[in-house]
Amino acid sequence: MNKTCSLRRLCNLHEYLIKQHRIIRYKSNTCNDLKSFVLYDKFICERRSQSKCSVLVQVSSENSISDLYSYCSKFGSIKNIFHYQLAGSNHFVLTEFEDQSAVNTLLDQSTHVKDSNVIAVRSPFLWFRSNASKKNSKLLSTNDKLNVPFQTNQTMIEPNIKNIGLEKFDSLSDQMLLLLKCTQLNDIGTRLRFLTAMQIENSLKGIFPLSKVLPFGSSVNSFGKIGSDIDLVLMDSEIKENKTSRLIYHGKCVSNSRTQIQRNIEILGDLLQLFLPGCSRVKRISQARVPIVKYSQDFVGVECDLAVSNETAVNMSELLYIFGNFDYRVRPLVFTIKMWAREINLTNDTPGRWITNFSLTLLVLFYLQQEKIIPDIQTLVKQASNSDVRITNEGINCTFLRDVSKLHKDVENKKTLDQLLLGFFEYFASFDFNTNAISLNFGKTINKPEYSALYIVNPLEVHFNVSKNISSEEMERFRIELRNAAWTMESSLLNTNSFNLLDLFKGFDVNKKNQIVFEIQHQIKNSNRLVTVKDLFDDSQTQEDKRLT
Ligand code: CTP
Ligand code: MG
């Protein structure tokens, strides 16, 4: 019995040390962020090339992987193989070849279902027919047998935050880093997002040879989470005129009007619904400010939003990517705030009157500007070189410094993640949202140009408010929760000198609050010293308390 206990303790300790080691490694990898900074264009280009060399094959079970591997090897050298399973026990194998020509040969030699009801479509999504004569072949058990980096350890399903072992870390900063590590978009998730984009791009190649479909938003801006939706945009052709060619394609004139965009959305909706494998639950949302087609890609298990000509959003993703990679504290703080908002139901997967993840991300970035951990956008604009100049087709100026490793980075602020988390809540708990608008361009507040419950100046289209959708009621709820969070953290730190992230995600417990108020008052009385829990003793908060209790 004792032996088992000590063995278990030893295992726990071992597990703990491995995690500690991983976290320390993560910190040391990310501390010199800007030295290892990868340009956004390079990142996108590499991921697109990877997707051009990849196919996704559905197999009946894990046991078919070795068979699939030897079958696919006929077409070219395989670089990577990933296996994942979706709910409903569907097994998929993402196979990346060394060379794109292997994929072309493989697709040329693949066959279609012989059924007059099934339209033959070429796409990187296939299924593997089992070979009766090989049914009893030896099962695959180790990577060695494949002699390729065969990966099964990456999930497409977001882990439950209660099961990732947050409680094993005493330090709140370490808990925040672990949260990031366990929930951030992983390699396979990124690969599949680019493959999902490539499916649409390839299907349009015949008629629009120069068009590209690019992921944007959280899939690429460094703030993406496992399982989060994919935002896609069909980009207009980039034409580099060849002056020496005397043969020029005939073309048709189409306007770039909203009506044309809405028609394009309808056409794309039909294409996805009628012809493209895996695309289901297609909805055309043509009346939105940015018209989109919503659909599910069933082979990848994610929801997608496809827009046309939304170049500004792509530039916005790059701007956020730059900030996300600027300092190692940015992403864990954004992830913690987004998770907090989701767990206490401030955000919702469906769009509406509530705050969005995008707005929350901008609020965190603004706070980090106040802490001088990241620069304001004006600084990036001033440092831009000729190669950074980008003016979109709609005339929006998206010029800012892309290669921030050139920026002289001298961050004096050495605050830890837990200090920044509390700082975020305290800063916005006492923020005057009624008169101030938030401008990341200047890194300062400005007067609200018009009434809106929350006003965050769109960093690239400065006449728009990013958070125009938020109602006064939702804003009030947000403000209360900011104060509650600040209060919960402060009182716990004051009482126990520690704080557990899961307590923040549990939301606010009024009874517990009353108990703590009592304890603090008791402490003040006995210690004869002034203990300040900022929000608790703030007048307006006391009013709030009365309302809540
Ligand atoms: N976007 C924008 N202006 C808005 C809303 C969105 O420019 N008012 C752009 C941003 O680049 C944003 C992207 O569209 O990142 C996608 O929006 P959304 O899916 O709402 O946010 P994500 O950042 O992708 O976050 P989530 O993980 O919730 O999808
Ligand atoms: Mg998104």
JSON list of N, CA, C and O and ligand atoms in Angstrom, two decimals, residues 216-218 221 228 231 289 313 316-317 320 338 357-358 458 466, ligand 1:
[
{"chain": "A", "resi": 216, "resn": "PHE", "atom": "N", "xyz": [-7.50, 34.19, -41.92]},
{"chain": "A", "resi": 216, "resn": "PHE", "atom": "CA", "xyz": [-7.15, 35.40, -41.17]},
{"chain": "A", "resi": 216, "resn": "PHE", "atom": "C", "xyz": [-7.78, 35.27, -39.78]},
{"chain": "A", "resi": 216, "resn": "PHE", "atom": "O", "xyz": [-8.27, 34.19, -39.43]},
{"chain": "A", "resi": 217, "resn": "GLY", "atom": "N", "xyz": [-7.74, 36.33, -38.99]},
{"chain": "A", "resi": 217, "resn": "GLY", "atom": "CA", "xyz": [-8.30, 36.25, -37.63]},
{"chain": "A", "resi": 217, "resn": "GLY", "atom": "C", "xyz": [-7.46, 35.35, -36.74]},
{"chain": "A", "resi": 217, "resn": "GLY", "atom": "O", "xyz": [-6.26, 35.19, -36.96]},
{"chain": "A", "resi": 218, "resn": "SER", "atom": "N", "xyz": [-8.14, 34.75, -35.75]},
{"chain": "A", "resi": 218, "resn": "SER", "atom": "CA", "xyz": [-7.37, 34.05, -34.71]},
{"chain": "A", "resi": 218, "resn": "SER", "atom": "C", "xyz": [-6.64, 32.81, -35.22]},
{"chain": "A", "resi": 218, "resn": "SER", "atom": "O", "xyz": [-5.75, 32.30, -34.54]},
{"chain": "A", "resi": 221, "resn": "ASN", "atom": "N", "xyz": [-3.39, 34.98, -36.20]},
{"chain": "A", "resi": 221, "resn": "ASN", "atom": "CA", "xyz": [-2.89, 36.19, -35.53]},
{"chain": "A", "resi": 221, "resn": "ASN", "atom": "C", "xyz": [-2.16, 35.90, -34.21]},
{"chain": "A", "resi": 221, "resn": "ASN", "atom": "O", "xyz": [-1.87, 36.81, -33.45]},
{"chain": "A", "resi": 228, "resn": "SER", "atom": "N", "xyz": [-11.05, 26.79, -32.41]},
{"chain": "A", "resi": 228, "resn": "SER", "atom": "CA", "xyz": [-11.75, 28.05, -32.73]},
{"chain": "A", "resi": 228, "resn": "SER", "atom": "C", "xyz": [-12.07, 28.10, -34.23]},
{"chain": "A", "resi": 228, "resn": "SER", "atom": "O", "xyz": [-11.47, 27.38, -35.03]},
{"chain": "A", "resi": 231, "resn": "ASP", "atom": "N", "xyz": [-11.55, 31.89, -40.01]},
{"chain": "A", "resi": 231, "resn": "ASP", "atom": "CA", "xyz": [-11.99, 33.00, -40.86]},
{"chain": "A", "resi": 231, "resn": "ASP", "atom": "C", "xyz": [-11.18, 32.91, -42.15]},
{"chain": "A", "resi": 231, "resn": "ASP", "atom": "O", "xyz": [-9.95, 32.80, -42.10]},
{"chain": "A", "resi": 289, "resn": "ARG", "atom": "N", "xyz": [-22.27, 43.69, -42.45]},
{"chain": "A", "resi": 289, "resn": "ARG", "atom": "CA", "xyz": [-21.38, 44.76, -42.94]},
{"chain": "A", "resi": 289, "resn": "ARG", "atom": "C", "xyz": [-20.30, 44.14, -43.82]},
{"chain": "A", "resi": 289, "resn": "ARG", "atom": "O", "xyz": [-19.99, 44.64, -44.90]},
{"chain": "A", "resi": 313, "resn": "ALA", "atom": "N", "xyz": [-8.86, 43.10, -43.08]},
{"chain": "A", "resi": 313, "resn": "ALA", "atom": "CA", "xyz": [-8.86, 42.12, -41.98]},
{"chain": "A", "resi": 313, "resn": "ALA", "atom": "C", "xyz": [-7.57, 41.30, -42.00]},
{"chain": "A", "resi": 313, "resn": "ALA", "atom": "O", "xyz": [-7.07, 40.90, -40.95]},
{"chain": "A", "resi": 316, "resn": "MET", "atom": "N", "xyz": [-5.05, 43.42, -40.46]},
{"chain": "A", "resi": 316, "resn": "MET", "atom": "CA", "xyz": [-5.32, 43.48, -39.02]},
{"chain": "A", "resi": 316, "resn": "MET", "atom": "C", "xyz": [-4.74, 42.23, -38.33]},
{"chain": "A", "resi": 316, "resn": "MET", "atom": "O", "xyz": [-4.17, 42.31, -37.24]},
{"chain": "A", "resi": 317, "resn": "SER", "atom": "N", "xyz": [-4.87, 41.09, -39.01]},
{"chain": "A", "resi": 317, "resn": "SER", "atom": "CA", "xyz": [-4.32, 39.85, -38.44]},
{"chain": "A", "resi": 317, "resn": "SER", "atom": "C", "xyz": [-2.82, 39.97, -38.30]},
{"chain": "A", "resi": 317, "resn": "SER", "atom": "O", "xyz": [-2.23, 39.49, -37.32]},
{"chain": "A", "resi": 320, "resn": "LEU", "atom": "N", "xyz": [-1.99, 42.15, -35.27]},
{"chain": "A", "resi": 320, "resn": "LEU", "atom": "CA", "xyz": [-2.15, 41.41, -34.01]},
{"chain": "A", "resi": 320, "resn": "LEU", "atom": "C", "xyz": [-1.05, 40.36, -33.85]},
{"chain": "A", "resi": 320, "resn": "LEU", "atom": "O", "xyz": [-0.55, 40.12, -32.75]},
{"chain": "A", "resi": 338, "resn": "LYS", "atom": "N", "xyz": [-9.44, 35.93, -22.35]},
{"chain": "A", "resi": 338, "resn": "LYS", "atom": "CA", "xyz": [-10.49, 35.36, -23.22]},
{"chain": "A", "resi": 338, "resn": "LYS", "atom": "C", "xyz": [-11.16, 34.16, -22.55]},
{"chain": "A", "resi": 338, "resn": "LYS", "atom": "O", "xyz": [-12.37, 33.98, -22.63]},
{"chain": "A", "resi": 357, "resn": "ASN", "atom": "N", "xyz": [-14.23, 38.31, -28.73]},
{"chain": "A", "resi": 357, "resn": "ASN", "atom": "CA", "xyz": [-12.82, 38.00, -28.43]},
{"chain": "A", "resi": 357, "resn": "ASN", "atom": "C", "xyz": [-11.89, 39.03, -29.06]},
{"chain": "A", "resi": 357, "resn": "ASN", "atom": "O", "xyz": [-10.86, 39.38, -28.50]},
{"chain": "A", "resi": 358, "resn": "PHE", "atom": "N", "xyz": [-12.28, 39.53, -30.22]},
{"chain": "A", "resi": 358, "resn": "PHE", "atom": "CA", "xyz": [-11.45, 40.51, -30.90]},
{"chain": "A", "resi": 358, "resn": "PHE", "atom": "C", "xyz": [-11.36, 41.80, -30.06]},
{"chain": "A", "resi": 358, "resn": "PHE", "atom": "O", "xyz": [-10.28, 42.34, -29.83]},
{"chain": "A", "resi": 458, "resn": "ASN", "atom": "N", "xyz": [-11.14, 51.35, -34.36]},
{"chain": "A", "resi": 458, "resn": "ASN", "atom": "CA", "xyz": [-10.57, 50.33, -35.24]},
{"chain": "A", "resi": 458, "resn": "ASN", "atom": "C", "xyz": [-9.17, 50.78, -35.68]},
{"chain": "A", "resi": 458, "resn": "ASN", "atom": "O", "xyz": [-9.03, 51.86, -36.26]},
{"chain": "A", "resi": 466, "resn": "VAL", "atom": "N", "xyz": [-14.77, 49.21, -33.26]},
{"chain": "A", "resi": 466, "resn": "VAL", "atom": "CA", "xyz": [-14.71, 47.75, -33.29]},
{"chain": "A", "resi": 466, "resn": "VAL", "atom": "C", "xyz": [-15.81, 47.11, -32.43]},
{"chain": "A", "resi": 466, "resn": "VAL", "atom": "O", "xyz": [-16.31, 46.03, -32.72]},
{"chain": "B", "resi": 1, "resn": "CTP", "atom": "N1", "xyz": [-12.16, 42.09, -37.59]},
{"chain": "B", "resi": 1, "resn": "CTP", "atom": "C1", "xyz": [-12.04, 43.44, -37.82]},
{"chain": "B", "resi": 1, "resn": "CTP", "atom": "N2", "xyz": [-12.98, 44.31, -37.33]},
{"chain": "B", "resi": 1, "resn": "CTP", "atom": "C2", "xyz": [-14.03, 43.85, -36.61]},
{"chain": "B", "resi": 1, "resn": "CTP", "atom": "C3", "xyz": [-14.17, 42.49, -36.36]},
{"chain": "B", "resi": 1, "resn": "CTP", "atom": "C4", "xyz": [-13.21, 41.62, -36.87]},
{"chain": "B", "resi": 1, "resn": "CTP", "atom": "O1", "xyz": [-11.07, 43.86, -38.46]},
{"chain": "B", "resi": 1, "resn": "CTP", "atom": "N3", "xyz": [-14.93, 44.73, -36.14]},
{"chain": "B", "resi": 1, "resn": "CTP", "atom": "C5", "xyz": [-11.14, 41.18, -38.13]},
{"chain": "B", "resi": 1, "resn": "CTP", "atom": "C6", "xyz": [-9.98, 40.96, -37.14]},
{"chain": "B", "resi": 1, "resn": "CTP", "atom": "O2", "xyz": [-8.79, 40.77, -37.87]},
{"chain": "B", "resi": 1, "resn": "CTP", "atom": "C7", "xyz": [-10.37, 39.67, -36.46]},
{"chain": "B", "resi": 1, "resn": "CTP", "atom": "C8", "xyz": [-10.99, 38.92, -37.64]},
{"chain": "B", "resi": 1, "resn": "CTP", "atom": "O3", "xyz": [-11.69, 39.92, -38.37]},
{"chain": "B", "resi": 1, "resn": "CTP", "atom": "O4", "xyz": [-9.26, 39.01, -35.89]},
{"chain": "B", "resi": 1, "resn": "CTP", "atom": "C9", "xyz": [-11.91, 37.79, -37.29]},
{"chain": "B", "resi": 1, "resn": "CTP", "atom": "O5", "xyz": [-12.93, 38.23, -36.43]},
{"chain": "B", "resi": 1, "resn": "CTP", "atom": "P1", "xyz": [-13.48, 37.27, -35.29]},
{"chain": "B", "resi": 1, "resn": "CTP", "atom": "O6", "xyz": [-13.64, 35.89, -35.83]},
{"chain": "B", "resi": 1, "resn": "CTP", "atom": "O7", "xyz": [-14.65, 37.93, -34.68]},
{"chain": "B", "resi": 1, "resn": "CTP", "atom": "O8", "xyz": [-12.31, 37.33, -34.21]},
{"chain": "B", "resi": 1, "resn": "CTP", "atom": "P2", "xyz": [-11.05, 36.42, -33.99]},
{"chain": "B", "resi": 1, "resn": "CTP", "atom": "O9", "xyz": [-9.90, 37.35, -33.73]},
{"chain": "B", "resi": 1, "resn": "CTP", "atom": "O10", "xyz": [-10.87, 35.45, -35.09]},
{"chain": "B", "resi": 1, "resn": "CTP", "atom": "O11", "xyz": [-11.39, 35.67, -32.64]},
{"chain": "B", "resi": 1, "resn": "CTP", "atom": "P3", "xyz": [-12.19, 34.27, -32.42]},
{"chain": "B", "resi": 1, "resn": "CTP", "atom": "O12", "xyz": [-11.18, 33.35, -31.87]},
{"chain": "B", "resi": 1, "resn": "CTP", "atom": "O13", "xyz": [-13.27, 34.61, -31.48]},
{"chain": "B", "resi": 1, "resn": "CTP", "atom": "O14", "xyz": [-12.73, 33.84, -33.75]}
]
